[in-house]
Amino acid sequence: MSSPSLVAVVGNPNCGKSALFNALTGLRQKVANYPGATVERRTGALMGRDGIELIDLPGTYSLTPRSPDEAVTFEVLSGKHDVEQKPAAILCVVDATNLAQHLRFVLELKALDLPIVVAMNMMDLAARERISIDVSLLSTRLGVPVVETIAVRKKGLTELTDKVISSFNAPTNLNIDYGDTIKLRQKAARKIANEVTLSEGIGHKSTRVLDSFLLHPLLGPVILFSLLFLMFQAVFSWAEAPMGVIDTGIGALQGIFSNLLSDGLLLSFLNDGILAGVGSVVIFLPQIIVLFFCILILESTGYMARAAFLMDRIMASVGLNGRAFIPLLSSFACAIPGIMAARSIANEKDRLTTILIAPLMTCAARLPVYTVIIAAFIPNDTVGGFGLQGLVMFSLYLAGILAALAAAAILKRTVTQGPSDTFILELPKYQVPNPRYVFSGLYERAGLFLKRAGTIILASTIILWALTLYPEPPVGADRPDVAYSFVGIIGGWLEVIFAPIGFNWEISAALVPGMAAREVAIAALGTVYSLSGSEEMIEAGLVSMLHSAWSLPTALSFLTWFIFAPQCLSTLAVTKRETGGWKWPLFMMGYLFALAYGASFIVFQTASALL
Amino acid sequence: MNAISSTAVSLDTLSPGACGTIAALGGTANNDMVDRLREIGFAEGLDVEFLHQSPFGKDPIAVRVGDMTVALRRAEATLIKVNIV
Ligand SMILES: Nc1nc2c(ncn2[C@@H]2O[C@H](COP(=O)(O)OP(=O)(O)OP(=O)(O)O)[C@@H](O)[C@H]2O)c(=O)[nH]1
Ligand SMILES: [Mg+2]
């Protein structure tokens, strides 16, 4: 058995490598319109041909690695990677609308002495810009096959595959000397580009026009801020109706079970355990979808890089650079991809700082927490045309961002001290979001969310529910049964710690399973209150149960706690992997816990004194 | 060698709307940064156009160079010498 031949997909950032990889393998690697979307290698079998494996790599401008993601590309290409074998050939993707720049990298790759096939991608954009290129001349000049492709429309794939396969036996040493400095390669690349370009093209007009608004000194920041604001309003308002439907559905199911089954363990398991627990999380699917939709749109239009440009100065004031804004914005979805995306940051100290503050960006798992508490305690009024609840939500997100900036400023002056990197970023052309990528991104995230609900959240809910059954209450007990169970006992111990910030034993107990995933805290509250509440209260749902069980200061303190929310095991695990040890994840947990406790304490004590 | 004409100025001294051709890269000993600028697309003889500057403190700036748009800080833009047209 011989292992399959490996073909490395390489090229400058954002030229369509991942889109092409997806088209050739049928996989769903992330495609996004900003440089640095891919930060990790990913392999997949070439569709329709046996024994050939493609590897999608992070984009890089040269073979001199400048950040951890580019180092992966370099290691794989030079055969130094500890897992991947040395590739048998290179599939180099170039952007037809920016030929001279991309050809320089092809010339650099030629020194590696591997067979190369060039995919001249973005031919649709080249046609629209009226660029015309003599492909066969280019192929002669480079001494390698060149194939025109449109990755997003799966054009040119058959020819590309054929050329890749026949390249395996092609001689590589063509003795064309381009010189060995970057300056000489630039010259050679420009000479070739000039020769093969039949018509120069007219440039990308709409990018110029859009940038004159989106990067306008006054409009630019206003638009950026409004976009973020609208995003959070949308999360609230667009999701309201479908959430209501799911809520009613869950209530109806509980009703059906109550009618079908007699009072007992099974009914309690289904109604208090699964439906009140997992159901209280599943209900947030519509909000998660709206949030991810907004982020995917921002990522696929090309606006992300503009946001980084606008934010650079602000990021610089806390010792980071605008690039860090891209992983941070991704962390609104989940800190884990955000922490991984930090690999595209060149400077080690900057990268570490970005990782440490990423959990402060409000991730989607905190949406359920915020939404339930806001619905229970903030009136559904409008203020100046905006929903009050949406405004509170926005302030919570804003508080997370400000806390992240403040934390970065302090970290960069203390534990992650060191010179910070400068900001250099290619601003890609704007593109109309490709519905296929947006949809497949949404599908993937929604699937992940439901999978979490069906695994981690379900499991922790069942364990919690089981722990609420024993020990049984003493005869003549005057409190609900659950207060005497293990959950009640553990909650009681923790309450000693959390009483100064206004948390009762129910909340304290819910924080423990909340370590598994933040939204489990809501599922756990669902179960605990469902067990201790009366029939009518349960039917009215978690929101109204909380409304009658908590004081406003407690609710505010709970919201504040979740701005920092130190507890999320997967974030800590990924931080350990990305920083190579336990030191930084433990530090992260420690400082977040201290911040959460401190801020909640201040909020609770102040609110209690005022109200 | 590219001759630097007497009118060459550094890119960071320009303001939005200015156009020119890159006359030289470098000047000081910061070779690694010059390589980085070359890698992302700056080269002698290419057209540059100063497009935008940050609303906050006019730094960083965005320029068109050849067929692409690149954002960079003024500190690095000092390494790029431009012949104004
Ligand atoms: N119009 C057009 N757009 C394309 C084509 N191929 C890719 N794109 C778009 O270009 C952008 C970048 O595509 P990716 O596949 O993520 O690029 P990449 O080279 O993997 O980028 P990095 O992983 O950041 O290095 C996305 O917005 C794609 O939709 C194409 O042939 N035509
Ligand atoms: Mg990619």
Short mmCIF file of N, CA, C and O in Angstrom, two decimals, chain A residues 12 61-62 64 66 97-99 101 104 182-183 186 190 200 207-208 211-212 215-218 221 309-310 312-314 316 320-322 346 421-427 429, chain B residues 1-2 25 32-33 35-46 49 51-62 64-73 75-76:
data_model
loop_
_atom_site.label_atom_id
_atom_site.label_comp_id
_atom_site.label_asym_id
_atom_site.label_seq_id
_atom_site.Cartn_x
_atom_site.Cartn_y
_atom_site.Cartn_z
N ASN A 12 -0.74 33.34 -2.41
CA ASN A 12 -0.90 34.50 -1.54
C ASN A 12 -2.25 34.42 -0.82
O ASN A 12 -3.16 33.74 -1.30
N TYR A 61 2.66 35.35 1.73
CA TYR A 61 3.22 36.18 0.67
C TYR A 61 4.61 35.72 0.26
O TYR A 61 5.13 36.16 -0.76
N SER A 62 5.23 34.88 1.09
CA SER A 62 6.58 34.44 0.74
C SER A 62 6.90 33.18 1.52
O SER A 62 6.12 32.74 2.35
N THR A 64 9.25 33.07 3.58
CA THR A 64 9.79 33.48 4.87
C THR A 64 8.60 33.58 5.82
O THR A 64 7.83 34.52 5.72
N ARG A 66 6.14 34.54 8.66
CA ARG A 66 6.12 35.68 9.57
C ARG A 66 5.12 35.52 10.70
O ARG A 66 5.01 36.34 11.58
N THR A 97 -6.44 38.92 -11.40
CA THR A 97 -6.58 40.38 -11.44
C THR A 97 -5.38 41.08 -10.80
O THR A 97 -5.37 42.30 -10.67
N ASN A 98 -4.41 40.31 -10.34
CA ASN A 98 -3.25 40.92 -9.70
C ASN A 98 -2.03 40.07 -10.03
O ASN A 98 -1.32 39.59 -9.14
N LEU A 99 -1.80 39.92 -11.33
CA LEU A 99 -0.88 38.89 -11.80
C LEU A 99 0.56 39.09 -11.34
O LEU A 99 1.17 38.17 -10.80
N GLN A 101 2.01 40.53 -8.86
CA GLN A 101 2.23 40.24 -7.45
C GLN A 101 2.22 38.74 -7.18
O GLN A 101 3.07 38.21 -6.48
N ARG A 104 5.23 36.61 -8.60
CA ARG A 104 6.46 36.67 -7.84
C ARG A 104 6.56 35.49 -6.88
O ARG A 104 7.61 34.89 -6.69
N ILE A 182 14.28 38.99 -3.36
CA ILE A 182 12.88 39.32 -3.64
C ILE A 182 12.80 40.42 -4.68
O ILE A 182 11.91 40.42 -5.54
N LYS A 183 13.76 41.34 -4.67
CA LYS A 183 13.73 42.44 -5.62
C LYS A 183 13.87 41.93 -7.06
O LYS A 183 13.14 42.35 -7.96
N GLN A 186 10.70 40.19 -8.07
CA GLN A 186 9.66 41.18 -8.41
C GLN A 186 9.83 41.66 -9.84
O GLN A 186 8.87 41.76 -10.60
N ARG A 190 7.28 41.00 -12.93
CA ARG A 190 6.63 42.09 -13.66
C ARG A 190 6.87 42.00 -15.15
O ARG A 190 5.99 42.30 -15.95
N GLU A 200 -4.86 45.61 -20.01
CA GLU A 200 -4.59 45.92 -18.61
C GLU A 200 -5.80 45.87 -17.70
O GLU A 200 -5.69 45.64 -16.50
N THR A 207 -15.14 48.78 -5.77
CA THR A 207 -14.34 48.83 -4.55
C THR A 207 -13.93 50.25 -4.22
O THR A 207 -14.02 50.70 -3.08
N ARG A 208 -13.50 50.99 -5.24
CA ARG A 208 -13.13 52.39 -5.03
C ARG A 208 -14.29 53.20 -4.48
O ARG A 208 -14.15 53.97 -3.53
N ASP A 211 -15.27 52.09 -0.90
CA ASP A 211 -14.29 52.54 0.08
C ASP A 211 -14.39 54.03 0.36
O ASP A 211 -14.12 54.48 1.47
N SER A 212 -14.79 54.81 -0.66
CA SER A 212 -14.86 56.25 -0.42
C SER A 212 -15.95 56.57 0.61
O SER A 212 -15.92 57.61 1.25
N LEU A 215 -14.60 54.00 4.20
CA LEU A 215 -13.38 54.44 4.87
C LEU A 215 -13.35 55.97 5.01
O LEU A 215 -12.32 56.54 5.34
N HIS A 216 -14.47 56.61 4.74
CA HIS A 216 -14.57 58.06 4.86
C HIS A 216 -14.26 58.48 6.30
O HIS A 216 -14.67 57.81 7.24
N PRO A 217 -13.51 59.58 6.47
CA PRO A 217 -13.11 59.98 7.82
C PRO A 217 -14.29 60.12 8.79
O PRO A 217 -14.15 59.84 9.98
N LEU A 218 -15.43 60.57 8.28
CA LEU A 218 -16.56 60.76 9.18
C LEU A 218 -17.55 59.60 9.10
O LEU A 218 -17.92 59.01 10.10
N PRO A 221 -16.37 55.52 10.55
CA PRO A 221 -16.63 55.05 11.91
C PRO A 221 -18.12 54.98 12.22
O PRO A 221 -18.56 54.06 12.91
N PHE A 309 -8.87 48.18 9.51
CA PHE A 309 -8.23 49.45 9.20
C PHE A 309 -8.76 50.57 10.11
O PHE A 309 -8.01 51.32 10.72
N LEU A 310 -10.09 50.64 10.22
CA LEU A 310 -10.70 51.70 11.04
C LEU A 310 -10.32 51.54 12.50
O LEU A 310 -10.21 52.51 13.24
N ASP A 312 -7.56 50.17 13.74
CA ASP A 312 -6.14 50.04 14.06
C ASP A 312 -5.67 51.04 15.12
O ASP A 312 -4.98 50.69 16.05
N ARG A 313 -6.11 52.30 14.94
CA ARG A 313 -5.61 53.32 15.86
C ARG A 313 -6.06 53.03 17.30
O ARG A 313 -5.31 53.19 18.25
N ILE A 314 -7.30 52.59 17.42
CA ILE A 314 -7.83 52.28 18.75
C ILE A 314 -7.11 51.06 19.34
O ILE A 314 -6.72 51.05 20.51
N ALA A 316 -4.15 50.19 18.56
CA ALA A 316 -2.78 50.61 18.85
C ALA A 316 -2.69 51.25 20.22
O ALA A 316 -1.69 51.10 20.93
N LEU A 320 -2.08 46.82 20.66
CA LEU A 320 -2.29 45.79 19.64
C LEU A 320 -2.34 46.47 18.28
O LEU A 320 -2.14 47.67 18.18
N ASN A 321 -2.62 45.71 17.22
CA ASN A 321 -2.85 46.38 15.95
C ASN A 321 -4.15 45.92 15.33
O ASN A 321 -4.78 44.98 15.80
N GLY A 322 -4.56 46.62 14.27
CA GLY A 322 -5.89 46.43 13.70
C GLY A 322 -6.20 44.99 13.31
O GLY A 322 -7.35 44.56 13.32
N ALA A 346 1.46 38.16 13.62
CA ALA A 346 2.88 37.81 13.53
C ALA A 346 3.57 37.84 14.89
O ALA A 346 4.27 36.91 15.25
N ASP A 421 3.71 44.70 17.11
CA ASP A 421 3.93 44.63 15.68
C ASP A 421 3.22 45.78 15.00
O ASP A 421 2.26 46.33 15.51
N THR A 422 3.68 46.09 13.81
CA THR A 422 3.02 47.14 13.05
C THR A 422 1.81 46.56 12.31
O THR A 422 1.53 45.37 12.40
N PHE A 423 1.11 47.41 11.61
CA PHE A 423 -0.09 47.00 10.91
C PHE A 423 0.13 47.11 9.41
O PHE A 423 0.36 48.20 8.89
N ILE A 424 0.12 45.97 8.73
CA ILE A 424 0.14 45.97 7.26
C ILE A 424 -0.91 44.96 6.81
O ILE A 424 -0.87 43.81 7.23
N LEU A 425 -1.86 45.40 6.02
CA LEU A 425 -2.94 44.49 5.64
C LEU A 425 -3.42 44.80 4.23
O LEU A 425 -3.65 45.96 3.89
N GLU A 426 -3.54 43.76 3.42
CA GLU A 426 -4.11 43.94 2.10
C GLU A 426 -5.61 44.10 2.26
O GLU A 426 -6.25 43.37 3.03
N LEU A 427 -6.18 45.10 1.57
CA LEU A 427 -7.63 45.28 1.62
C LEU A 427 -8.22 44.62 0.37
O LEU A 427 -8.01 45.11 -0.74
N LYS A 429 -10.74 43.15 -2.64
CA LYS A 429 -11.86 43.74 -3.37
C LYS A 429 -13.17 43.30 -2.73
O LYS A 429 -13.27 42.18 -2.22
N MET B 1 20.25 50.20 -11.23
CA MET B 1 19.78 50.93 -10.05
C MET B 1 18.74 51.98 -10.43
O MET B 1 18.85 52.63 -11.45
N ASN B 2 17.77 52.11 -9.56
CA ASN B 2 16.78 53.16 -9.77
C ASN B 2 17.32 54.48 -9.24
O ASN B 2 17.69 54.57 -8.07
N LEU B 25 12.69 51.86 -2.35
CA LEU B 25 12.21 51.32 -1.08
C LEU B 25 13.40 51.24 -0.16
O LEU B 25 14.47 50.79 -0.56
N ASP B 32 14.44 44.10 6.91
CA ASP B 32 13.39 43.12 7.06
C ASP B 32 12.03 43.75 6.74
O ASP B 32 11.19 43.15 6.08
N MET B 33 11.83 44.98 7.20
CA MET B 33 10.56 45.65 6.92
C MET B 33 10.43 45.94 5.43
O MET B 33 9.34 45.83 4.87
N ASP B 35 11.63 44.10 3.07
CA ASP B 35 11.23 42.82 2.48
C ASP B 35 9.74 42.58 2.66
O ASP B 35 9.04 42.12 1.75
N ARG B 36 9.24 42.90 3.85
CA ARG B 36 7.81 42.69 4.10
C ARG B 36 6.97 43.55 3.17
O ARG B 36 5.93 43.12 2.67
N LEU B 37 7.43 44.80 2.98
CA LEU B 37 6.69 45.70 2.07
C LEU B 37 6.73 45.15 0.65
O LEU B 37 5.73 45.19 -0.06
N ARG B 38 7.87 44.61 0.25
CA ARG B 38 7.96 44.03 -1.09
C ARG B 38 7.03 42.82 -1.21
O ARG B 38 6.36 42.65 -2.21
N GLU B 39 7.03 41.98 -0.17
CA GLU B 39 6.20 40.78 -0.22
C GLU B 39 4.73 41.13 -0.42
O GLU B 39 4.01 40.45 -1.13
N ILE B 40 4.28 42.19 0.24
CA ILE B 40 2.86 42.50 0.14
C ILE B 40 2.56 43.27 -1.14
O ILE B 40 1.39 43.46 -1.49
N GLY B 41 3.58 43.68 -1.88
CA GLY B 41 3.31 44.22 -3.20
C GLY B 41 3.96 45.54 -3.58
O GLY B 41 3.74 46.03 -4.68
N PHE B 42 4.76 46.14 -2.69
CA PHE B 42 5.42 47.39 -3.07
C PHE B 42 6.68 47.08 -3.87
O PHE B 42 7.45 46.20 -3.51
N ALA B 43 6.86 47.79 -4.99
CA ALA B 43 8.07 47.60 -5.79
C ALA B 43 8.36 48.88 -6.55
O ALA B 43 7.46 49.66 -6.85
N GLU B 44 9.64 49.07 -6.87
CA GLU B 44 10.04 50.24 -7.65
C GLU B 44 9.29 50.26 -8.98
O GLU B 44 9.11 49.21 -9.60
N GLY B 45 8.90 51.44 -9.39
CA GLY B 45 8.26 51.58 -10.70
C GLY B 45 6.75 51.41 -10.69
O GLY B 45 6.09 51.71 -11.67
N LEU B 46 6.19 50.91 -9.57
CA LEU B 46 4.73 50.74 -9.52
C LEU B 46 4.05 52.07 -9.22
O LEU B 46 4.59 52.92 -8.51
N GLU B 49 -1.21 55.36 -5.25
CA GLU B 49 -2.18 56.43 -5.07
C GLU B 49 -2.58 56.44 -3.61
O GLU B 49 -2.94 55.39 -3.06
N LEU B 51 -5.05 56.78 -0.95
CA LEU B 51 -6.51 56.74 -1.00
C LEU B 51 -7.18 57.28 0.26
O LEU B 51 -8.01 58.18 0.22
N HIS B 52 -6.83 56.70 1.39
CA HIS B 52 -7.54 57.06 2.63
C HIS B 52 -6.58 57.14 3.79
O HIS B 52 -5.50 56.57 3.76
N GLN B 53 -7.01 57.87 4.82
CA GLN B 53 -6.27 57.82 6.07
C GLN B 53 -7.26 57.59 7.20
O GLN B 53 -8.44 57.92 7.08
N SER B 54 -6.78 56.99 8.27
CA SER B 54 -7.67 56.65 9.37
C SER B 54 -8.34 57.90 9.93
O SER B 54 -7.73 58.96 10.02
N PRO B 55 -9.61 57.78 10.31
CA PRO B 55 -10.31 58.91 10.91
C PRO B 55 -9.66 59.31 12.24
O PRO B 55 -9.79 60.44 12.69
N PHE B 56 -8.97 58.37 12.86
CA PHE B 56 -8.37 58.65 14.17
C PHE B 56 -6.89 58.90 14.00
O PHE B 56 -6.11 57.98 13.75
N GLY B 57 -6.48 60.16 14.09
CA GLY B 57 -5.06 60.48 14.03
C GLY B 57 -4.42 60.29 12.66
O GLY B 57 -3.21 60.29 12.54
N LYS B 58 -5.23 60.14 11.63
CA LYS B 58 -4.74 60.04 10.24
C LYS B 58 -3.72 58.91 10.03
O LYS B 58 -2.89 58.95 9.13
N ASP B 59 -3.72 57.93 10.90
CA ASP B 59 -2.79 56.82 10.82
C ASP B 59 -3.54 55.58 11.24
O ASP B 59 -4.19 55.62 12.29
N PRO B 60 -3.54 54.49 10.53
CA PRO B 60 -2.81 54.14 9.31
C PRO B 60 -3.39 54.80 8.06
O PRO B 60 -4.36 55.55 8.14
N ILE B 61 -2.77 54.46 6.90
CA ILE B 61 -3.23 54.98 5.63
C ILE B 61 -3.53 53.80 4.70
O ILE B 61 -3.07 52.69 4.95
N ALA B 62 -4.35 54.06 3.68
CA ALA B 62 -4.62 53.02 2.69
C ALA B 62 -4.17 53.55 1.33
O ALA B 62 -4.50 54.69 0.98
N ARG B 64 -3.39 52.62 -2.96
CA ARG B 64 -3.44 51.67 -4.07
C ARG B 64 -2.03 51.52 -4.58
O ARG B 64 -1.32 52.50 -4.79
N VAL B 65 -1.57 50.28 -4.72
CA VAL B 65 -0.25 50.06 -5.29
C VAL B 65 -0.42 48.99 -6.36
O VAL B 65 -0.92 47.91 -6.08
N GLY B 66 -0.07 49.35 -7.60
CA GLY B 66 -0.32 48.43 -8.71
C GLY B 66 -1.79 48.11 -8.78
O GLY B 66 -2.63 49.01 -8.84
N ASP B 67 -2.14 46.82 -8.71
CA ASP B 67 -3.54 46.41 -8.82
C ASP B 67 -4.19 46.14 -7.48
O ASP B 67 -5.26 45.55 -7.42
N MET B 68 -3.51 46.49 -6.36
CA MET B 68 -4.10 46.13 -5.08
C MET B 68 -4.19 47.32 -4.13
O MET B 68 -3.60 48.37 -4.36
N THR B 69 -4.97 47.14 -3.07
CA THR B 69 -5.07 48.17 -2.04
C THR B 69 -4.43 47.63 -0.77
O THR B 69 -4.72 46.51 -0.37
N VAL B 70 -3.56 48.43 -0.18
CA VAL B 70 -2.85 47.98 1.01
C VAL B 70 -2.97 49.04 2.09
O VAL B 70 -2.89 50.23 1.82
N ALA B 71 -3.21 48.59 3.33
CA ALA B 71 -3.24 49.49 4.47
C ALA B 71 -1.95 49.32 5.24
O ALA B 71 -1.48 48.21 5.43
N LEU B 72 -1.37 50.43 5.65
CA LEU B 72 -0.15 50.36 6.45
C LEU B 72 -0.03 51.61 7.31
O LEU B 72 -0.78 52.59 7.10
N ARG B 73 0.85 51.55 8.29
CA ARG B 73 1.02 52.72 9.16
C ARG B 73 2.04 53.68 8.54
O ARG B 73 2.90 53.28 7.75
N ALA B 75 4.56 55.03 9.87
CA ALA B 75 5.94 54.71 10.22
C ALA B 75 6.60 53.86 9.14
O ALA B 75 7.76 54.08 8.80
N GLU B 76 5.86 52.91 8.59
CA GLU B 76 6.42 52.06 7.54
C GLU B 76 6.37 52.77 6.19
O GLU B 76 7.21 52.51 5.32
#
